[in-house]
Short mmCIF file of C-alpha atoms in Angstrom, two decimals:
data_model
loop_
_atom_site.label_atom_id
_atom_site.label_comp_id
_atom_site.label_asym_id
_atom_site.label_seq_id
_atom_site.Cartn_x
_atom_site.Cartn_y
_atom_site.Cartn_z
CA MET A 150 42.75 41.09 51.95
CA ASN A 151 39.99 39.65 49.55
CA ASN A 152 41.03 35.78 49.50
CA PRO A 153 38.16 33.30 48.95
CA PRO A 154 38.59 30.07 47.92
CA GLU A 155 38.58 29.07 44.08
CA LEU A 156 34.90 27.20 43.32
CA GLU A 157 33.97 25.24 40.30
CA THR A 158 30.44 24.42 38.61
CA ALA A 159 30.02 22.49 35.44
CA ARG A 160 30.30 25.81 33.16
CA LEU A 161 31.71 28.19 35.50
CA ARG A 162 34.91 29.17 37.43
CA LEU A 163 34.67 31.42 40.64
CA ARG A 164 37.53 32.56 41.82
CA ALA A 165 39.01 35.57 43.86
CA LEU A 166 38.27 38.97 42.43
CA GLU A 167 41.81 40.58 41.16
CA GLU A 168 42.64 44.24 40.78
CA SER A 169 43.59 43.02 36.88
CA ASP A 170 39.51 42.47 36.65
CA THR A 171 38.49 46.04 37.00
CA GLU A 172 38.33 46.74 33.36
CA ALA A 173 36.38 43.73 32.79
CA ILE A 174 34.04 44.81 35.65
CA ILE A 175 33.95 48.24 34.27
CA GLU A 176 32.61 46.64 30.93
CA LEU A 177 30.12 44.60 32.78
CA PHE A 178 28.44 47.51 34.51
CA ALA A 179 28.51 49.70 31.33
CA ASP A 180 25.15 47.78 30.73
CA PRO A 181 22.61 50.01 32.51
CA ALA A 182 20.50 47.12 33.12
CA LEU A 183 23.05 45.54 35.58
CA SER A 184 22.96 47.98 38.03
CA ALA A 185 19.30 49.10 37.36
CA HIS A 186 17.96 48.26 41.07
CA PHE A 187 20.99 50.43 42.45
CA ALA A 188 20.18 53.89 44.01
CA THR A 189 23.06 54.92 42.01
CA PRO A 190 23.82 53.20 38.88
CA LEU A 191 27.18 51.74 38.02
CA THR A 192 27.69 53.12 34.30
CA ASP A 193 30.49 55.34 35.32
CA PRO A 194 33.79 53.92 35.25
CA ASP A 195 35.20 55.73 38.50
CA LEU A 196 32.29 54.22 40.30
CA VAL A 197 33.05 50.86 39.50
CA ARG A 198 36.99 51.33 40.25
CA ALA A 199 35.80 52.77 43.63
CA MET A 200 33.36 49.47 44.28
CA VAL A 201 36.16 47.15 43.24
CA GLY A 202 38.58 48.63 45.30
CA ARG A 203 36.19 48.42 48.32
CA ARG A 204 35.79 44.64 47.56
CA LEU A 205 39.44 44.31 47.07
CA ALA A 206 40.09 45.62 50.80
CA TYR A 207 37.59 42.90 52.09
CA SER A 208 38.95 41.59 55.37
CA GLY A 209 36.39 39.73 56.89
CA PRO A 210 35.80 35.80 57.95
CA ALA A 211 38.37 33.52 56.10
CA GLY A 212 36.41 31.65 53.53
CA MET A 213 34.51 34.77 52.28
CA GLY A 214 34.64 37.66 50.32
CA HIS A 215 34.31 38.44 46.51
CA TRP A 216 34.68 36.47 43.36
CA ALA A 217 34.82 37.19 39.76
CA ILE A 218 32.85 34.51 37.53
CA GLU A 219 34.67 33.00 34.58
CA ARG A 220 33.28 31.32 31.74
CA ASP A 221 36.06 29.72 29.27
CA GLY A 222 38.43 32.30 30.87
CA GLU A 223 36.44 35.55 30.25
CA VAL A 224 34.82 37.66 33.03
CA ILE A 225 31.16 37.53 32.95
CA GLY A 226 30.08 38.27 36.29
CA LEU A 227 30.83 39.22 39.87
CA ALA A 228 29.72 37.35 43.16
CA HIS A 229 29.82 38.16 46.86
CA LEU A 230 29.23 35.93 49.99
CA ARG A 231 30.46 38.29 53.12
CA PRO A 232 28.95 39.80 56.27
CA SER A 233 25.79 41.89 55.58
CA GLU A 234 26.28 45.71 55.94
CA GLU A 235 22.49 46.33 56.03
CA LEU A 236 21.24 43.65 58.27
CA PRO A 237 21.84 43.50 62.01
CA GLY A 238 24.58 40.91 63.20
CA GLY A 239 26.84 40.76 60.38
CA VAL A 240 24.90 37.79 59.07
CA PRO A 241 26.32 35.95 56.02
CA GLU A 242 24.79 37.95 52.79
CA ILE A 243 25.24 36.54 48.86
CA GLY A 244 24.92 38.50 45.83
CA TYR A 245 25.91 37.91 42.23
CA TYR A 246 25.85 40.01 38.91
CA LEU A 247 25.73 38.33 35.41
CA ALA A 248 26.35 39.98 32.06
CA ARG A 249 23.06 39.93 29.95
CA ALA A 250 24.78 38.18 27.32
CA HIS A 251 25.11 35.26 29.20
CA GLY A 252 21.49 35.26 30.76
CA GLY A 253 19.01 32.93 29.88
CA GLN A 254 21.24 29.93 30.46
CA GLY A 255 20.40 28.97 34.17
CA LEU A 256 24.19 30.43 34.93
CA ALA A 257 23.41 32.77 37.48
CA THR A 258 21.69 30.04 39.11
CA GLU A 259 24.86 27.70 38.89
CA ALA A 260 26.92 30.45 40.29
CA ALA A 261 24.47 31.48 43.31
CA LYS A 262 24.02 27.70 43.83
CA ALA A 263 27.73 27.16 44.31
CA LEU A 264 28.31 30.04 46.33
CA LEU A 265 25.50 28.57 48.59
CA ALA A 266 26.57 25.53 48.97
CA HIS A 267 29.92 26.97 49.89
CA GLY A 268 28.53 28.94 52.80
CA LEU A 269 25.97 26.35 54.10
CA VAL A 270 28.28 23.41 53.39
CA GLY A 271 31.83 24.23 52.97
CA LEU A 272 31.80 26.90 55.84
CA GLY A 273 29.03 25.46 57.91
CA LEU A 274 27.07 28.83 58.24
CA SER A 275 23.84 28.54 60.23
CA SER A 276 22.14 30.61 57.46
CA VAL A 277 23.05 32.67 54.33
CA TRP A 278 20.76 35.86 53.63
CA ALA A 279 19.83 37.97 50.63
CA LEU A 280 18.53 41.10 49.92
CA VAL A 281 16.82 41.46 46.48
CA GLY A 282 14.67 44.55 45.44
CA GLU A 283 11.19 43.95 45.31
CA SER A 284 11.06 45.16 41.64
CA ASN A 285 13.95 42.58 40.37
CA VAL A 286 11.57 39.69 39.73
CA ALA A 287 14.25 37.59 38.09
CA SER A 288 16.49 37.50 40.97
CA LEU A 289 13.55 36.87 43.39
CA ASN A 290 12.65 33.81 41.27
CA LEU A 291 16.24 32.88 41.50
CA VAL A 292 16.49 32.74 45.13
CA ARG A 293 13.40 31.05 45.45
CA ARG A 294 14.07 28.19 43.12
CA LEU A 295 17.45 27.98 45.47
CA GLY A 296 15.17 27.54 48.60
CA PHE A 297 15.43 30.73 50.01
CA LEU A 298 12.48 31.79 52.67
CA ASP A 299 11.00 35.19 52.32
CA VAL A 300 10.70 36.26 55.71
CA GLY A 301 9.75 40.32 55.37
CA SER A 302 10.93 43.43 53.50
CA GLY A 303 12.64 46.54 54.19
CA ASP A 304 14.25 49.85 52.71
CA HIS A 305 18.10 48.74 51.83
CA TYR A 306 21.00 49.82 50.18
CA GLY A 307 19.35 53.34 49.63
CA SER A 308 17.46 52.13 46.64
CA GLY A 309 13.77 51.31 48.33
CA PRO A 310 11.97 48.07 49.30
CA HIS A 311 13.83 44.88 49.48
CA ARG A 312 12.64 41.31 50.08
CA VAL A 313 14.67 39.94 53.12
CA LEU A 314 15.22 35.98 52.49
CA VAL A 315 16.91 33.36 54.09
CA ALA A 316 18.54 29.84 52.99
CA LEU A 317 18.96 27.30 55.94
CA PRO A 318 21.34 24.07 55.90
CA SER A 319 19.40 21.13 54.51
CA GLU A 320 19.45 17.91 56.49
CA HIS A 321 20.60 15.97 53.27
CA GLY A 322 23.79 14.28 53.90
CA ARG A 323 24.09 15.24 57.88
CA ALA A 324 24.52 12.87 60.25
CA HIS A 325 21.43 10.85 61.59
CA HIS A 326 22.85 9.41 64.69
CA ILE A 327 26.18 8.26 65.79
CA GLU A 328 25.88 4.65 67.67
CA LEU A 329 28.93 3.44 70.32
CA TRP A 330 29.00 0.14 71.65
CA VAL A 331 30.07 0.29 75.28
CA PRO A 332 31.32 -2.68 77.90
CA ASP A 333 29.53 -0.81 80.75
CA LEU A 334 26.30 1.25 80.33
CA ALA A 335 26.49 2.75 83.53
CA ARG A 336 29.99 4.12 83.15
CA ALA A 337 29.19 5.47 79.66
CA GLU A 338 26.03 7.37 81.25
CA GLU A 339 28.31 8.83 83.92
CA SER A 340 30.63 10.32 81.45
CA TRP A 341 28.78 10.81 78.19
CA GLY A 342 25.76 11.61 79.75
CA TRP A 343 27.29 14.27 81.55
CA LEU A 344 29.38 15.53 79.02
CA LEU A 345 26.64 15.91 76.51
CA GLY A 346 24.02 17.58 78.93
CA GLU A 347 26.66 19.85 79.60
CA LEU A 348 26.81 20.71 75.74
CA GLY A 349 22.80 21.06 75.45
CA TRP A 350 22.18 17.46 74.14
CA ARG A 351 18.96 16.16 76.05
CA GLU A 352 17.96 12.31 76.81
CA PHE A 353 16.16 10.95 73.78
CA GLN A 354 15.34 7.31 74.21
CA ARG A 355 16.20 4.90 76.80
CA TRP A 356 15.68 0.68 76.55
CA PRO A 357 16.82 -1.94 78.81
CA ASP A 358 20.62 -2.22 76.80
CA GLY A 359 21.10 1.54 75.99
CA VAL A 360 20.27 5.17 75.99
CA SER A 361 20.51 8.20 73.58
CA TRP A 362 20.68 12.12 73.68
CA LYS A 363 19.62 14.27 70.67
CA HIS A 364 21.08 17.65 69.55
CA GLY A 365 19.07 19.38 66.76
CA ALA A 366 18.34 16.40 64.18
CA THR A 367 21.07 14.19 65.12
CA TYR A 368 21.35 11.52 68.46
CA LEU A 369 24.17 9.73 70.06
CA VAL A 370 23.59 6.28 71.07
CA VAL A 371 25.48 4.40 73.97
CA GLU A 372 24.39 0.93 74.12
CA ARG A 373 25.72 -2.34 75.74
CA SER A 374 24.70 -4.70 73.05
CA PRO A 375 24.04 -8.18 73.60
CA ALA A 376 26.31 -8.72 70.09
CA LEU A 377 29.18 -7.03 71.56
CA SER A 378 32.74 -8.96 71.08
CA GLY A 379 34.83 -7.48 73.40
CA GLU A 380 35.00 -5.45 76.50
CA LYS A 381 37.14 -2.79 75.54
CA HIS A 382 37.40 0.04 73.08
CA GLU A 383 40.65 0.77 71.38
CA ARG A 384 40.94 4.06 69.66
CA THR A 385 44.11 3.38 68.07
CA ALA A 386 42.98 0.37 66.36
CA PRO A 387 40.92 0.48 63.02
CA GLY A 388 37.55 2.18 63.68
CA LEU A 389 36.42 5.24 65.48
CA ASN A 390 39.32 7.18 66.87
CA HIS A 391 37.47 10.12 68.14
CA LEU A 392 34.48 12.06 68.45
CA ALA A 393 34.91 16.22 68.02
CA LEU A 394 32.14 18.68 69.15
CA HIS A 395 31.90 22.06 69.15
CA VAL A 396 32.02 24.16 72.55
CA ASP A 397 30.73 28.22 72.20
CA THR A 398 33.71 29.66 74.02
CA ARG A 399 37.44 28.95 74.97
CA ASP A 400 36.44 29.75 78.58
CA ARG A 401 33.52 26.93 78.50
CA VAL A 402 36.60 24.37 76.86
CA ASN A 403 38.76 25.07 80.04
CA GLU A 404 35.64 24.91 82.63
CA LEU A 405 34.51 21.39 80.78
CA ALA A 406 38.09 20.30 80.63
CA SER A 407 38.68 20.80 84.43
CA LYS A 408 35.08 19.44 85.43
CA ALA A 409 35.47 16.26 83.29
CA VAL A 410 37.75 14.58 85.67
CA GLU A 411 35.08 14.42 88.17
CA HIS A 412 33.01 12.45 85.66
CA GLY A 413 35.21 9.75 84.25
CA TRP A 414 36.96 11.52 81.80
CA SER A 415 40.97 11.91 81.71
CA PRO A 416 43.05 14.70 79.87
CA LEU A 417 45.04 13.40 76.69
CA PHE A 418 47.97 15.52 75.40
CA ALA A 419 47.90 17.63 78.83
CA GLU A 420 51.53 19.14 78.12
CA LYS A 421 50.11 20.82 74.89
CA TYR A 422 46.63 21.97 76.14
CA PRO A 423 45.17 23.61 74.60
CA TYR A 424 46.59 23.90 71.42
CA ALA A 425 47.66 20.23 70.71
CA GLY A 426 45.73 20.42 67.51
CA GLY A 427 47.72 23.41 66.41
CA ASP A 428 48.24 26.90 67.20
CA HIS A 429 44.86 28.41 65.70
CA HIS A 430 42.97 25.37 67.14
CA TYR A 431 41.81 25.69 70.77
CA ALA A 432 40.65 22.31 72.06
CA ALA A 433 40.41 19.68 74.93
CA TYR A 434 41.06 15.96 74.32
CA LEU A 435 39.44 13.75 76.95
CA GLU A 436 39.57 9.87 77.10
CA ASN A 437 37.04 8.17 79.65
CA THR A 438 37.41 4.77 81.50
CA ASP A 439 36.42 2.76 78.79
CA GLY A 440 38.99 4.27 76.12
CA PHE A 441 36.65 6.46 74.06
CA GLU A 442 38.02 10.00 73.14
CA VAL A 443 36.46 13.27 72.78
CA GLU A 444 37.58 16.31 71.22
CA LEU A 445 36.29 19.68 72.59
CA VAL A 446 36.82 22.47 70.05
CA ALA A 447 36.03 26.43 70.55
CA LEU A 448 34.01 27.81 67.87
CA PRO A 449 36.41 30.20 65.80
CA GLY A 450 36.26 33.88 66.92
CA SER A 451 35.09 32.89 70.52
CA ASP A 452 36.90 34.66 73.27
CA VAL A 453 40.79 34.74 72.64
CA THR A 454 41.85 33.99 76.49
CA ARG A 455 44.93 31.85 76.31
CA LEU A 456 46.38 30.05 79.23
CA GLY A 457 49.76 30.55 80.53
#
């Protein structure tokens, strides 16, 4: 069922496409220019009805789907962010169509920018892809303005050569580093060093009072600071409660939770493992000797082996 979240911009509302939008979408595609780059133009109302029906039947990943674009309550466009039917691996693909009567005002850019932010920031996607016909100069200019990178070309959608473009997450607003002050550096290295190493982090910097590990652009510091004012971290006091880290599969969560006890970690909420965070949240909660808590969260859609 098509049920993506509502998105709002300064001038537009993007909401889930509904069956009641069919006539408005038919009117939209009655303009031959809107489907001029398609293999089969959508000026035939029956073709549009079939297309809307396919979009309403969407049953892919949560948060993705098909949107109607509204301005002042009027449907003026159509948009999607869903697994690609053309590119390998079902990577997320973006698309948008806007009535020519509303062109030249930056509205298509506004809608596409909102969808892109929803994908890369809201959903945390590792990339968003676009396929744009090589003759569709306006759309090519738009996606390039949004920062899409041109990575090649191919024949797609039965309508000839398309540019293949990809947008990647920006570093803007992402965590630069996390710093933990610890009472004992050796104990911290034993617990944090083992766990982070198992998750693909690599040692980054070392100095007499501390060490850090890096994963991508983010690094984590543990330090026995000379300015430390206490000898015990209290996770239930104001301040840091815990760190939550992704793990690629549920089986890997199980493996790490089992091995962690050999490296200074103890289980938390063991009686509710692995669903202490809810029926759809597969995770291990661990606490080390110095009272720091970590949550190891299986990636959504990973293997579905359930304990017990």
